[in-house]
XYZ file of C-alpha atoms in Angstrom:
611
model
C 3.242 7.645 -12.825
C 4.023 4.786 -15.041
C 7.051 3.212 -16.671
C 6.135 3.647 -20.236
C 7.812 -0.204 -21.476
C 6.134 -2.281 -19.359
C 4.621 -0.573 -16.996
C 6.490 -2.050 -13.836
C 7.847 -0.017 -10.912
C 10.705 2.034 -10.721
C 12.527 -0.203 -8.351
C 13.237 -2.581 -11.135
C 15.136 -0.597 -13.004
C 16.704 1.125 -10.029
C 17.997 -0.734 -7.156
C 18.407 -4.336 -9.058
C 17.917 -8.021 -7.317
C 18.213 -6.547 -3.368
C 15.249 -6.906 -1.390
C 14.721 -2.923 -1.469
C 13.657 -2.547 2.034
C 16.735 -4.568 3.410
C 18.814 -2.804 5.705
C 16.795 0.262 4.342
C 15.630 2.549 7.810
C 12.115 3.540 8.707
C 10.689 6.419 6.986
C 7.109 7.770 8.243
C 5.549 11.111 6.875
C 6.892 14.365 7.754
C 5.909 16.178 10.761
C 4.132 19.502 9.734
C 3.989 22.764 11.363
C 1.810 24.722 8.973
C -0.896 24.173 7.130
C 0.095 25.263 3.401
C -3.271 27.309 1.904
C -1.974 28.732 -1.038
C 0.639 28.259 -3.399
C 1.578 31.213 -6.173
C 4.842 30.822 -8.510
C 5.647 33.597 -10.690
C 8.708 32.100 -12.917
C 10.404 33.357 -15.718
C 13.574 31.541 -17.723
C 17.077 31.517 -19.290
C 16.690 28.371 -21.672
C 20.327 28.347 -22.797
C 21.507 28.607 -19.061
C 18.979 26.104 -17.787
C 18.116 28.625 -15.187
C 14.623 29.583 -13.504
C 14.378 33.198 -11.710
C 10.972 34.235 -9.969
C 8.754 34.321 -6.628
C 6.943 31.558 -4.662
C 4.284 32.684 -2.506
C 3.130 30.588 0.350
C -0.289 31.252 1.856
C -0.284 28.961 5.148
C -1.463 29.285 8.680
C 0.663 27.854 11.824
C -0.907 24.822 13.048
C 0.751 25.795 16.940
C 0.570 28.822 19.224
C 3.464 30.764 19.235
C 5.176 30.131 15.889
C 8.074 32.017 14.976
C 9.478 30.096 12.392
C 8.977 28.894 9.136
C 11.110 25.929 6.984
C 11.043 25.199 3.669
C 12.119 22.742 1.173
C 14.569 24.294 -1.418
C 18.147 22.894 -3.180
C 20.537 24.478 -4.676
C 18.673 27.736 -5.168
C 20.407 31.175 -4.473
C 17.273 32.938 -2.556
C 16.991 36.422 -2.818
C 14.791 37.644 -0.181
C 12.265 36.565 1.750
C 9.273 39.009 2.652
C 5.844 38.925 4.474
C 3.848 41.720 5.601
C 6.139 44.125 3.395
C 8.922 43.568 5.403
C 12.037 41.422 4.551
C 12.516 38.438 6.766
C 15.974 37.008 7.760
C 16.965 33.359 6.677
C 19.131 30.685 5.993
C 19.334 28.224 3.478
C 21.531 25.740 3.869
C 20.903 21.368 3.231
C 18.273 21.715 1.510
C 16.471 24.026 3.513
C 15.494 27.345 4.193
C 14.768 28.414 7.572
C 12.828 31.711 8.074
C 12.559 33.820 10.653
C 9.270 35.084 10.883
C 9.885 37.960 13.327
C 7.583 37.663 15.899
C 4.851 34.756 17.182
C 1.961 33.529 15.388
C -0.925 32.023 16.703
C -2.236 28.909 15.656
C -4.781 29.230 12.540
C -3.564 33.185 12.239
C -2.372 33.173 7.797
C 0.221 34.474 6.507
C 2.036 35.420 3.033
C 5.474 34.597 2.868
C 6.953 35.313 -0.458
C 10.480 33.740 -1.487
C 12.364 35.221 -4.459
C 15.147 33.314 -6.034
C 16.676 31.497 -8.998
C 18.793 28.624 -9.075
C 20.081 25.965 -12.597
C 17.884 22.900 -11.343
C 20.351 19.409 -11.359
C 16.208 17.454 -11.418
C 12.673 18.224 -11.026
C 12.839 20.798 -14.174
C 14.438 20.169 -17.414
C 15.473 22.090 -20.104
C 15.494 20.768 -23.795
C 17.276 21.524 -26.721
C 18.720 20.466 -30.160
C 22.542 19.095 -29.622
C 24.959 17.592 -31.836
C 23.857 14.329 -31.792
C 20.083 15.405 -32.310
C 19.770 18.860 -34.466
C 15.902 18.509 -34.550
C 15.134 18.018 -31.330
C 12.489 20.827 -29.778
C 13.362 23.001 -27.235
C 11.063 22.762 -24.571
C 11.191 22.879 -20.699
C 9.047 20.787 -18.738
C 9.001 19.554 -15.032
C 8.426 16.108 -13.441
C 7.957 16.632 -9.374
C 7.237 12.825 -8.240
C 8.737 12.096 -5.800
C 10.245 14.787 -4.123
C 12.320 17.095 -6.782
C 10.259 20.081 -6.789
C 12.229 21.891 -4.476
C 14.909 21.517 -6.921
C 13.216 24.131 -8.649
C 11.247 25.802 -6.209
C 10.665 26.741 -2.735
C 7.590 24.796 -0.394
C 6.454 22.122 1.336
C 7.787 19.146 -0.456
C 6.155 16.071 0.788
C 2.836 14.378 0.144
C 1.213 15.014 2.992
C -0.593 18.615 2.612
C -2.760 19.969 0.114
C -3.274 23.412 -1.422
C -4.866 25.810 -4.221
C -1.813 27.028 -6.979
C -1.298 29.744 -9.160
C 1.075 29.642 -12.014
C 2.822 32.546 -13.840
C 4.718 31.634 -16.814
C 7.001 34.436 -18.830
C 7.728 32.930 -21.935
C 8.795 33.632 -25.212
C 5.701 34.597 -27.585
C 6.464 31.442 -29.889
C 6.043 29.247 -27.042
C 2.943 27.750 -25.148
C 3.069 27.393 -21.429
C 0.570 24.722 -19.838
C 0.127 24.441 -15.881
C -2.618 23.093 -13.546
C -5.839 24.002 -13.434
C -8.044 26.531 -15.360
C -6.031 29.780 -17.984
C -6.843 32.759 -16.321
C -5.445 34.316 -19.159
C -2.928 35.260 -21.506
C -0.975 38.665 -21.886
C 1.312 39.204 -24.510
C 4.316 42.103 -24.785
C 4.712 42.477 -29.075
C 7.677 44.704 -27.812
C 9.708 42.186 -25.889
C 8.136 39.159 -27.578
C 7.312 37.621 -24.607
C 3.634 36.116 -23.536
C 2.744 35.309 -19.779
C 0.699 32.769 -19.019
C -1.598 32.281 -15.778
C -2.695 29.317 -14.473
C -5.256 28.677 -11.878
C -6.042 25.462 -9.537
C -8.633 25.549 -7.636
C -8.870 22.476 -6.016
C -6.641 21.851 -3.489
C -3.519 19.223 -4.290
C -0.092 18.545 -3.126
C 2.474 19.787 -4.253
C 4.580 17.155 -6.328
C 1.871 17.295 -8.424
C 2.250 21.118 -9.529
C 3.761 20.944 -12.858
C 4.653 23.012 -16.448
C 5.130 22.133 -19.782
C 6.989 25.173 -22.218
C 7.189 24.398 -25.853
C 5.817 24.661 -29.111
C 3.218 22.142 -29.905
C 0.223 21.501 -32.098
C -2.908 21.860 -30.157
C -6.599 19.999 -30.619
C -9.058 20.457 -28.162
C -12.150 19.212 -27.941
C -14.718 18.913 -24.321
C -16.009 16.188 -22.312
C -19.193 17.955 -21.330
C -18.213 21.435 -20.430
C -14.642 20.103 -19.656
C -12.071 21.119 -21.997
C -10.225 18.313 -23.233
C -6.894 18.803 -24.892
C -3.908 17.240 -26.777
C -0.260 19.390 -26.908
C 1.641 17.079 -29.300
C 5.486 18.548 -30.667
C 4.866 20.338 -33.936
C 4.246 18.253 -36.661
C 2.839 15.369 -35.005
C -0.763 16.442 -35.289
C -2.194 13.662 -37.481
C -1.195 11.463 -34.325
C -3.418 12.867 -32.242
C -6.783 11.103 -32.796
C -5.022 7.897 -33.327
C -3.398 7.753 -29.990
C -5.855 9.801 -27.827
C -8.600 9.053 -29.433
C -10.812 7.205 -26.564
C -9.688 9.759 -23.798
C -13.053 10.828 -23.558
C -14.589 7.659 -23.360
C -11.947 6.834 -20.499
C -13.102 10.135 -18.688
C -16.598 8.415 -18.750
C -16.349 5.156 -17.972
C -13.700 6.632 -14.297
C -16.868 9.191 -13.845
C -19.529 6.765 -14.104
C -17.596 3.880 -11.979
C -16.442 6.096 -9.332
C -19.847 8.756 -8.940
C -17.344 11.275 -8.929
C -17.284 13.563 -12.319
C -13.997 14.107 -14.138
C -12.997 17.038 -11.107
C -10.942 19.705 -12.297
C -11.236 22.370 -15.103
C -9.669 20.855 -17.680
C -7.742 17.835 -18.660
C -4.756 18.457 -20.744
C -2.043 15.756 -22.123
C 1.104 16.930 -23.073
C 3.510 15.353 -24.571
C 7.160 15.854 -24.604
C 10.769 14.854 -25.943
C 12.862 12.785 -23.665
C 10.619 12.233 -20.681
C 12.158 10.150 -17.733
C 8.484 8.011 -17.757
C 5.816 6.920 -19.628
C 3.929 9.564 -17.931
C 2.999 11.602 -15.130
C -0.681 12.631 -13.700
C -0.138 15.896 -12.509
C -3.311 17.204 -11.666
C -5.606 18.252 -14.994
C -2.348 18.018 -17.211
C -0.890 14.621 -17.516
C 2.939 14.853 -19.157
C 3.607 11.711 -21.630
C 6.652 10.686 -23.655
C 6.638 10.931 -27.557
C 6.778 7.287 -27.531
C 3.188 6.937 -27.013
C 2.350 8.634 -30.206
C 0.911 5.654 -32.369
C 0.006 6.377 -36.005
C -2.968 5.479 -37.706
C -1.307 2.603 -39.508
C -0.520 1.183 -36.495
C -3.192 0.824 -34.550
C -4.031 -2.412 -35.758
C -0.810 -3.769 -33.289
C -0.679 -1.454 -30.941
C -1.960 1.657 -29.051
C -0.913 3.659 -25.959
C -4.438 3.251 -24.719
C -3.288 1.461 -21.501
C -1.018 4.058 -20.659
C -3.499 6.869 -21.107
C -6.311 5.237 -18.987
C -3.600 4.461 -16.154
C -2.612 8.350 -15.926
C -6.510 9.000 -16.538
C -6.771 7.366 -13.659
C -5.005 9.094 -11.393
C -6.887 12.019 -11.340
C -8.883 10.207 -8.926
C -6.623 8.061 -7.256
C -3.442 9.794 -6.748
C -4.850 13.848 -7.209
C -8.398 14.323 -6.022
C -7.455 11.460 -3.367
C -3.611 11.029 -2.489
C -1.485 9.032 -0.176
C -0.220 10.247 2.989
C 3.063 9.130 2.375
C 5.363 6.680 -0.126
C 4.545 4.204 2.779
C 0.736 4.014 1.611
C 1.455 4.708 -2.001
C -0.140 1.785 -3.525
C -3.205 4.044 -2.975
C -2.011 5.793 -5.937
C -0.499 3.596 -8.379
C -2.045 -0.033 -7.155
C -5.234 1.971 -7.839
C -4.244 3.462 -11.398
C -2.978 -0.036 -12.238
C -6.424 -1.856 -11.679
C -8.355 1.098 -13.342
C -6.806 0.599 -16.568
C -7.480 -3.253 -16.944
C -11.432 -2.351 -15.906
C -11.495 -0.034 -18.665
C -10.532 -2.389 -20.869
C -13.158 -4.582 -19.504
C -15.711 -2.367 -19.813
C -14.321 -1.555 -23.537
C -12.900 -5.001 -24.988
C -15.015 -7.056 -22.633
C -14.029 -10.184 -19.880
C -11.598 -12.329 -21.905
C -9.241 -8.788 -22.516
C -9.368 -7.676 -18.879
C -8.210 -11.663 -17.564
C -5.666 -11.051 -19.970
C -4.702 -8.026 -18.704
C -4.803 -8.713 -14.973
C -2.520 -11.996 -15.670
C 0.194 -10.127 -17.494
C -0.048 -7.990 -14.220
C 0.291 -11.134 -12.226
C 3.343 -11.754 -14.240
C 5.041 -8.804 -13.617
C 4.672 -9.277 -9.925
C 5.388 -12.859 -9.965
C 9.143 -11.945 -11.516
C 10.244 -9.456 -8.960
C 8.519 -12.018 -6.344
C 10.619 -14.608 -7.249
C 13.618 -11.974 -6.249
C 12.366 -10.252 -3.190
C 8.732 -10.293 -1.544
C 7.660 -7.452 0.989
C 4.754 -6.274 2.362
C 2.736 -3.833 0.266
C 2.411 -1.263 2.976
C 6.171 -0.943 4.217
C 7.244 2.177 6.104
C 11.327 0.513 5.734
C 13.144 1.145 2.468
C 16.556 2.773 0.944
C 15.171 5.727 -0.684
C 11.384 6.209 -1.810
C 12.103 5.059 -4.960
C 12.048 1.536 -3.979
C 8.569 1.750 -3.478
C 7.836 1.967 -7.233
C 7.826 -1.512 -7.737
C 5.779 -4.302 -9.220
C 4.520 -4.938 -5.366
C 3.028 -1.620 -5.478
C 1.771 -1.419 -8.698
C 0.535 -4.856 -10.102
C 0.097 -6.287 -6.828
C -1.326 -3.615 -5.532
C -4.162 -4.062 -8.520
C -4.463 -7.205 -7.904
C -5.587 -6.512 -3.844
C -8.184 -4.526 -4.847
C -9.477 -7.193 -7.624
C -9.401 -9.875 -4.714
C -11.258 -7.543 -2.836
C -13.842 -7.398 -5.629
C -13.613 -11.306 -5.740
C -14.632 -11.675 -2.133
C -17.114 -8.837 -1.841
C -18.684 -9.449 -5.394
C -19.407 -6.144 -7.824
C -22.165 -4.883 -6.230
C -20.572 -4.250 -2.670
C -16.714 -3.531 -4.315
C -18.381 -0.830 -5.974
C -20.244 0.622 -3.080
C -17.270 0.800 -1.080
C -15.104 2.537 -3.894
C -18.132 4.785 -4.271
C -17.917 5.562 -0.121
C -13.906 5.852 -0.380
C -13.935 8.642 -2.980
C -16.980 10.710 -1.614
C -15.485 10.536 2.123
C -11.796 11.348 1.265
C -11.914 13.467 -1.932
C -9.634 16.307 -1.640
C -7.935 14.579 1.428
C -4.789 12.909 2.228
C -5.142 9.067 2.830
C -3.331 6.073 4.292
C -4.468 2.315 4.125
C -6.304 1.991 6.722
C -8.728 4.933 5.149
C -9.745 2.620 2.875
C -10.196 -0.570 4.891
C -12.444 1.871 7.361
C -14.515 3.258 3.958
C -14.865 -0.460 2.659
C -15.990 -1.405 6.278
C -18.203 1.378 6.157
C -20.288 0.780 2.922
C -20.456 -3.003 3.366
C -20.691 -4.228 6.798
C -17.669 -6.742 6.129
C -14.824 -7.219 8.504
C -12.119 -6.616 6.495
C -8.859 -7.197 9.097
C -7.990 -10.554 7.968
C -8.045 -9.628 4.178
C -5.930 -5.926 5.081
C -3.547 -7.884 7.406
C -2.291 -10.804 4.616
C -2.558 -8.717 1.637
C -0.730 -5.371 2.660
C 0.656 -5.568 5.860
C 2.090 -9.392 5.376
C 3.932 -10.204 2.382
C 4.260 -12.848 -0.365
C 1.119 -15.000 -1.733
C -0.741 -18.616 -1.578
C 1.494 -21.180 -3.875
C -1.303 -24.079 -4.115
C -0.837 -27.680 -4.614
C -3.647 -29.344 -5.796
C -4.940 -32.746 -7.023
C -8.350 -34.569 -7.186
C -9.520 -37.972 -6.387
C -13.002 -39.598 -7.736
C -14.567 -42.169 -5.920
C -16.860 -44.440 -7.979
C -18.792 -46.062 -4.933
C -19.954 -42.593 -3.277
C -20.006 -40.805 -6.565
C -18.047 -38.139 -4.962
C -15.736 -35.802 -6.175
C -12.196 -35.151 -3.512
C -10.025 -31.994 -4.068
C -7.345 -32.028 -2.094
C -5.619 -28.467 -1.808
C -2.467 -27.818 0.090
C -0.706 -24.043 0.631
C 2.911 -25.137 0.198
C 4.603 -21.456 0.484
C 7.106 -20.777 2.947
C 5.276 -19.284 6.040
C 7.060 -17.157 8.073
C 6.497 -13.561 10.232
C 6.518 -11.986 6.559
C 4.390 -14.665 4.294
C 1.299 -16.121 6.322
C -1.517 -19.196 5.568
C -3.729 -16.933 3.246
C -7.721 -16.994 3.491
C -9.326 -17.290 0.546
C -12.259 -17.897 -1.346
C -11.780 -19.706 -4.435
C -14.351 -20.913 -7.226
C -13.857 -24.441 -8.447
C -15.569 -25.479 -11.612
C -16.569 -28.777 -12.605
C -17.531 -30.104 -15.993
C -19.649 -32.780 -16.040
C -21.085 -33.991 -19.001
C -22.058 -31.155 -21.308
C -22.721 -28.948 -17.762
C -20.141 -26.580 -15.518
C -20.801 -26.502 -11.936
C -19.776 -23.866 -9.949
C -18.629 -24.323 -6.060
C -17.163 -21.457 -3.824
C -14.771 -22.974 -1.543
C -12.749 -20.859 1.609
C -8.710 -21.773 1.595
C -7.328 -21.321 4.971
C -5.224 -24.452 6.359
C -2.082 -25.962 5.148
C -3.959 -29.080 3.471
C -7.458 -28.922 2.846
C -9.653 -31.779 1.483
C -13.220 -30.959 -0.682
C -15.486 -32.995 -1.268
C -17.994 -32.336 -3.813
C -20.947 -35.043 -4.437
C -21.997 -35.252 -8.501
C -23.492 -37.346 -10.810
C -21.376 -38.429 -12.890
C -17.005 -38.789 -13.027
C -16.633 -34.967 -13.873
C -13.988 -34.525 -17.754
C -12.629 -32.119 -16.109
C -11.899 -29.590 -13.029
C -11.092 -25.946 -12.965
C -9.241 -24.167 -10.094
C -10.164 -20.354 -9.968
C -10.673 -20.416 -13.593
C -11.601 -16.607 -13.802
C -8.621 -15.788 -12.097
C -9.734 -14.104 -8.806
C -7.084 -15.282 -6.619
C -2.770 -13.951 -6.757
C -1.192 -17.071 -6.833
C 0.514 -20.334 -8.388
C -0.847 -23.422 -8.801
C 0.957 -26.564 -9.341
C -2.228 -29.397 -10.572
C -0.929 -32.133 -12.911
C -4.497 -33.038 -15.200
C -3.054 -35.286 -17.742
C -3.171 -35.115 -21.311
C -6.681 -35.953 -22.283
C -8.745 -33.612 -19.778
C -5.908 -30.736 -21.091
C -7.263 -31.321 -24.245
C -10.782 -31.415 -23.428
C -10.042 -27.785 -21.551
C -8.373 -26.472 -24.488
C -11.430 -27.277 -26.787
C -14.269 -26.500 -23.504
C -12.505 -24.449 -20.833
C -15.325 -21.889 -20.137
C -12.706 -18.818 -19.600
C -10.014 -18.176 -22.487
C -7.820 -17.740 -19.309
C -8.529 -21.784 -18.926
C -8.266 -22.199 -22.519
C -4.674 -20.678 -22.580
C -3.906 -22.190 -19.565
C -4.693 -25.755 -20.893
C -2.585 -24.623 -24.562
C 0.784 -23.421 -22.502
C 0.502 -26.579 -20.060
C 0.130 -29.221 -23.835
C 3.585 -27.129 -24.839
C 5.308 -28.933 -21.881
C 3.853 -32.586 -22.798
C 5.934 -34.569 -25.874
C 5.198 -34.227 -28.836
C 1.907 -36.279 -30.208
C 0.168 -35.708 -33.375
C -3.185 -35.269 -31.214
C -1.678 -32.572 -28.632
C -0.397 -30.838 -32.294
C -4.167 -31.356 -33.866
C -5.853 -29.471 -30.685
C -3.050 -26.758 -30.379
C -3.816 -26.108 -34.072
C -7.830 -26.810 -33.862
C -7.248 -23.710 -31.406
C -4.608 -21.396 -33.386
C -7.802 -21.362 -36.353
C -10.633 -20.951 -34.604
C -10.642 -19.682 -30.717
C -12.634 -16.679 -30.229
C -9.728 -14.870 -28.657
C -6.288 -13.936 -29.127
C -4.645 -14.374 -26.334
C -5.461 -18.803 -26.342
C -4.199 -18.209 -30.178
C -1.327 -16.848 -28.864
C -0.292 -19.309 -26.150
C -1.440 -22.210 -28.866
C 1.152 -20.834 -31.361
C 3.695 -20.332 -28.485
C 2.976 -24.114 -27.761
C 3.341 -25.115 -31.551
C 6.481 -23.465 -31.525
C 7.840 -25.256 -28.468
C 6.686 -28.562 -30.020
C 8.019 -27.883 -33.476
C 4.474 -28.001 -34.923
C-alpha cells in the first residue's frame, strides 16, 4: 500500500507529532485455532443502499483435538444462518464476532465447510460510489480496500495476517458493469432477462485474507500479456488514451521483479484498476492492484511526471507482501520496507545509478523528517492502533535496511540471499527473523549485529567528521566521531563506510568499519589529497556534519565522482555568502551537469544566493 502524494506512511497523516508507540500496549499476532483452507464469497448488491447480501464459505481444518467451536471476524453484519454438513449451526455474533457452535468435536486436521449467510451496509472495508450534488459525473462503482483489518466489515473470516488460503469470488452484478477479483475468470454468465452478469473469480495460490479484494464499475479495458500472463488496465470510461501513457512500462517492471528475484510474475493475471476516490495511492491485492485516478498521467505530461514509481512499488508487492507476507503489523516492514526499495532498483536498472541515489535520498528525507519527531525501532510489537505502523520508519527506512544490507554484503551475495528468502518462504507467512535466518543461510555472514541496530534498536549514526594532513608523514587523518544520543533505544552503529580521496587527477577508494564514539583514520598518500568524500554513493542512513571550505566545495561541485557529491557540494555553496566565484560554479553546473538532480540543487542554491 502506498500513500499516493509522497509516498510516506500512514502514521503521518494519522496520529500527528506523538511518538506512535508511546503509551501504545503490546500487540503480537493472533492466536489461531484453525487452519483456514478455503475461502468462497458469493455476494450480490444494493448500490443505492450501500448494502452487500451473500454467503462466505470457509474451508478450514481444526488445528486441536476436540474442537467444538468456531470464531469469526465479522462487524456490523446481520448473519443469517450458519450451516455445515447441511445442518444449521447455532451462533452468536456480538463485538465483532461470531461464535459458532459447531455441534459436536473435531479432531485436529479433520475439514470442514462452514458456510455463513448474511448482509450488512459496511461503515469501511467496501465502498460504494456514486454521482452527488457536488459531483454529477462521478461513476458509480463499488470497490473494497481490506488493509489492515476492515474486511470483516464486509464479510465474515479470519481477519488477520497470519493465515493463508485459496478464494473464490462470485460477483452478481448489473450487466453494464464489470466485476474484477483475484486470481484467474472462471467465467462469466449473463441473465438478458434480469440484466444481471455474474462473475467468478478464482485464486489459486494461497494468500491472506486482507488481500481478497473487488472492483465493480464500468471501465475501459486494454489488455495485453507478459508471456502467457494476462496483463490488464481497467481505467473509468473515457480515460482510455491514458492508459499507455501511465502504464506503459508495467511489463517491463514485471521483468526486471522476475529476473531480480528468480521467481516469475506468480499468479494468473495481473490486473490494475483504477478507481474514483480511493483512500491511497494504491493497494496490491493479490493479481489486481486498486489505484486512484490521480495516477492517470496524459501523454503531454509525461515529460514532468509519471506514476511510474507508484506502479513499480504496488508491482512489487506481489512478491513482497502477497506471494511472501508478514506475520503480523509487528514485522510489516517485510511488506512495504521491501516494496519501497524495489521501486528505486527499478529505476536503477531503468534510468541508471545517478536516478536511483536520487531516489534513495529523497527516501532518506522522508525518514529523516518524522525522525526528527519520534524515532522507534523498525520491528516494534508496542503501538496505538496498527496504523501507526505505516510510517516513514517502516517504509523508507525500512528500504534503506535492506540497501545497507546490500552495502555490506556487496550485489553478488544481497542478491543470493533475496534469491534464498523468496524460494524458502514463498507462499508462507514471515517475521524478521525469517529473513535474517535466509540471508544467513545463502551467505555465511553473521548477521546479529546488523538485525539488532537496524530493526530491533532505533534511530541512526549522526557523524562528525573532519580531516587533518600531515606534510612530514604524507599522511592523510580522518577523524570520525558518532555524536547521536545513545541510549537503550539508539545504540553506537557498526558500519562500513567508503571514503574517497581525490588526489591529483585520481580517486582512491578506502573501506573503513565505524564502530566507536571517535574514531581516527589514517590513510598514507602521495600527495595533499583536493578533496575527501564521506560515503559518497550513499550506502550508509545517516547525517553528516564535515565543514570542507569553499575551494575543495567547488572543486567537488565541478569533480565529485557521484552527482549525489555533486549536489551535495551545490546545496552546501547555497549556505556560504555570496561570491561571484561560488555564483560562476553554481551556474558552470546549472548549464552543463549531466544530471538533473545537481541542476536542481545548483538552481536551488542560485536562488538562495540571489544569483
Amino acid at each position: 500500500m502506498k500513500i499516493f502524494e509522497s509516498g510516506v506512511g500512514l502514521s503521518s497523516f494519522a496520529v500527528g507529532p506523538e511518538h506512535p508507540t508511546m503509551g501504545g500496549t503490546e500487540h503480537f499476532a493472533r492466536d489461531r485455532h484453525f487452519d483456514l483452507e478455503h475461502l468462497k464469497l458469493d455476494l450480490s448488491f444494493d448500490e443505492n443502499r450501500g448494502l452487500v447480501r451473500g454467503t462466505s464459505t470457509l474451508t478450514l481444518s481444526p488445528l486441536h483435538d476436540g474442537t467444538t467451536e468456531l470464531v469469526l471476524d465479522a462487524v456490523d453484519l446481520d448473519i443469517h444462518s450458519v450451516r455445515a454438513g447441511g445442518k444449521s449451526l447455532r451462533f452468536d455474533a456480538a463485538d465483532g464476532e461470531i461464535w459458532i457452535d459447531l455441534g459436536r468435536a473435531y479432531a485436529a486436521g479433520q475439514s470442514l465447510t462452514v458456510a455463513v449467510a448474511y448482509q450488512g451496509t459496511p461503515a469501511k472495508g467496501l465502498y460504494f460510489i456514486k454521482p452527488d450534488r457536488a459531483h454529477p459525473r462521478k461513476p458509480r462503482q463499488i470497490w473494497s480496500q481490506g488493509e489492515m483489518e476492515d474486511n470483516r466489515h464486509w464479510f465474515p473470516g479470519h481477519d488477520a495476517p497470519n493465515d493463508k488460503c485459496t478464494s473464490e469470488v462470485i460477483l452478481t452484478v448489473p450487466d453494464k458493469y464489470q466485476a474484477i477479483s483475484n486470481g484467474r475468470l472462471v467465467g462469466v454468465r449473463k441473465d438478458r432477462r434480469k440484466r444481471l452478469a455474474v462473475f467468478h473469480w478464482r485464486q489459486d495460490i494461497p494468500h491472506v485474507t486482507y488481500l481478497v479484494s473487488i472492483a465493480i464499475g464500468q471501465f475501459d479495458v486494454v489488455e495485453e500479456r507478459f508471456g502467457k500472463i494476462p496483463v490488464a488496465y481497467y481505467v473509468p470510461k473515457g480515460r482510455r488514451r491514458d492508459i499507455r501513457s501511465t502504464f506503459g512500462r508495467t511489463r517491463d517492471i514485471m521483468r526486471f521483479f522476475s529476473e531480480v528475484t528468480g521467481v516469475l510474475y506468480p499468479y494468473d493475471k495481473y490486473a490494475q484498476v483504477v478507481v474514483s476516490d480511493f483512500t491511497f495511492g494504491g493497494m496490491e491485492n493479490t493479481s489486481m492492484t486498486i489505484l486512484t485516478d490521480r495516477c492517470l498521467v496524459p501523454e503531454r505530461l509525461l515529460a514532468d511526471t509519471d506514476s511510474d514509481s507508484l506502479i513499480a512499488h504496488e508491482l512489487a508487492h506481489q512478491w513482497w507482501g502477497d506471494l511472501v507476507t508478514t506475520k503480523s503489523w509487528t514485522h510489516l516492514w517485510l511488506n512495504e520496507g521491501f516494496a519501497s526499495y524495489f521501486a528505486p532498483l527499478y529505476f536503477e536498472r531503468a534510468r541508471g545509478t545517478d536516478e536511483f541515489h536520487f531516489r534513495m535520498k529523497d527516501s532518506s528525507e522522508a525518514y529523516f523528517s518524522e525522525a526528527r519527531i519520534y524515532q522507534r525501532s523498525i520491528v516494534t510489537h508496542r503501538w496505538h492502533v496498527s496504523e501507526d505502523m505505516f510510517d516513514s520508519h517502516t517504509y523508507q527506512k525500512g528500504a534503506w535496511v535492506l540497501h545497507m544490507l546490500r552495502g555490506c554484503l556487496g550485489d553478488d551475495l544481497f542478491w543470493k540471499g533475496i534469491r534464498r528468502y523468496i524460494a524458502k518462504h514463498a507462499r508462507q507467512i514471515v517475521e524478521t527473523a525469517d529473513l535474517k535466518i535466509a540471508f544467513e543461510e545463502a551467505t555465511g555472514r553473521n548477521l546479529d549485529a546488523f538485525f539488532e541496530q537496524w530493526l530491533h534498536r532505533g534511530g541512526h549514526p549522526e557523524y562528525e567528521v573532519s580531516t587533518e594532513w600531515d606534510e612530514t608523514a604524507s599522511v592523510l587523518k580522518l577523524s570520525v566521531k558518532q555524536i547521536q544520543k545513545t541510549d537503550e533505544t539508539t545504540p553506537l552503529f557498526r558500519m562500513p563506510v567508503e571514503i574517497v580521496v581525490s588526489v591529483g587527477s585520481v580517486d582512491k577508494t578506502f573501506r573503513v568499519t565505524i564502530e566507536k564514539a571517535h574514531e581516527v583514520f589514517a590513510f598514507p598518500l602521495p600527495a595533499r589529497p583536493r578533496a575527501v568524500y564521506f560515503d559518497p554513493r550513499g550506502w550508509v542512513l545517516k547525517t553528516v556534519k564535515f565543514f570542507r571550505g569553499v575551494q575543495t566545495l567547488l572543486h567537488e561541485l565541478q569533480h565529485g565522482p557521484t552527482a549525489l557529491a555533486r549536489s551535495e557540494a551545490a546545496e552546501l555553496l547555497g549556505k556560504e555568502p555570496r561570491s561571484e566565484k561560488i555564483l560562476a560554479a553554481l551556474e558552470a553546473a546549472l548549464e552543463w551537469d549531466p544530471f538533473y538532480g545537481v541542476r536542481q540543487a545548483a538552481a536551488e542554491s542560485l536562488g538562495a544566493l540571489g544569483g
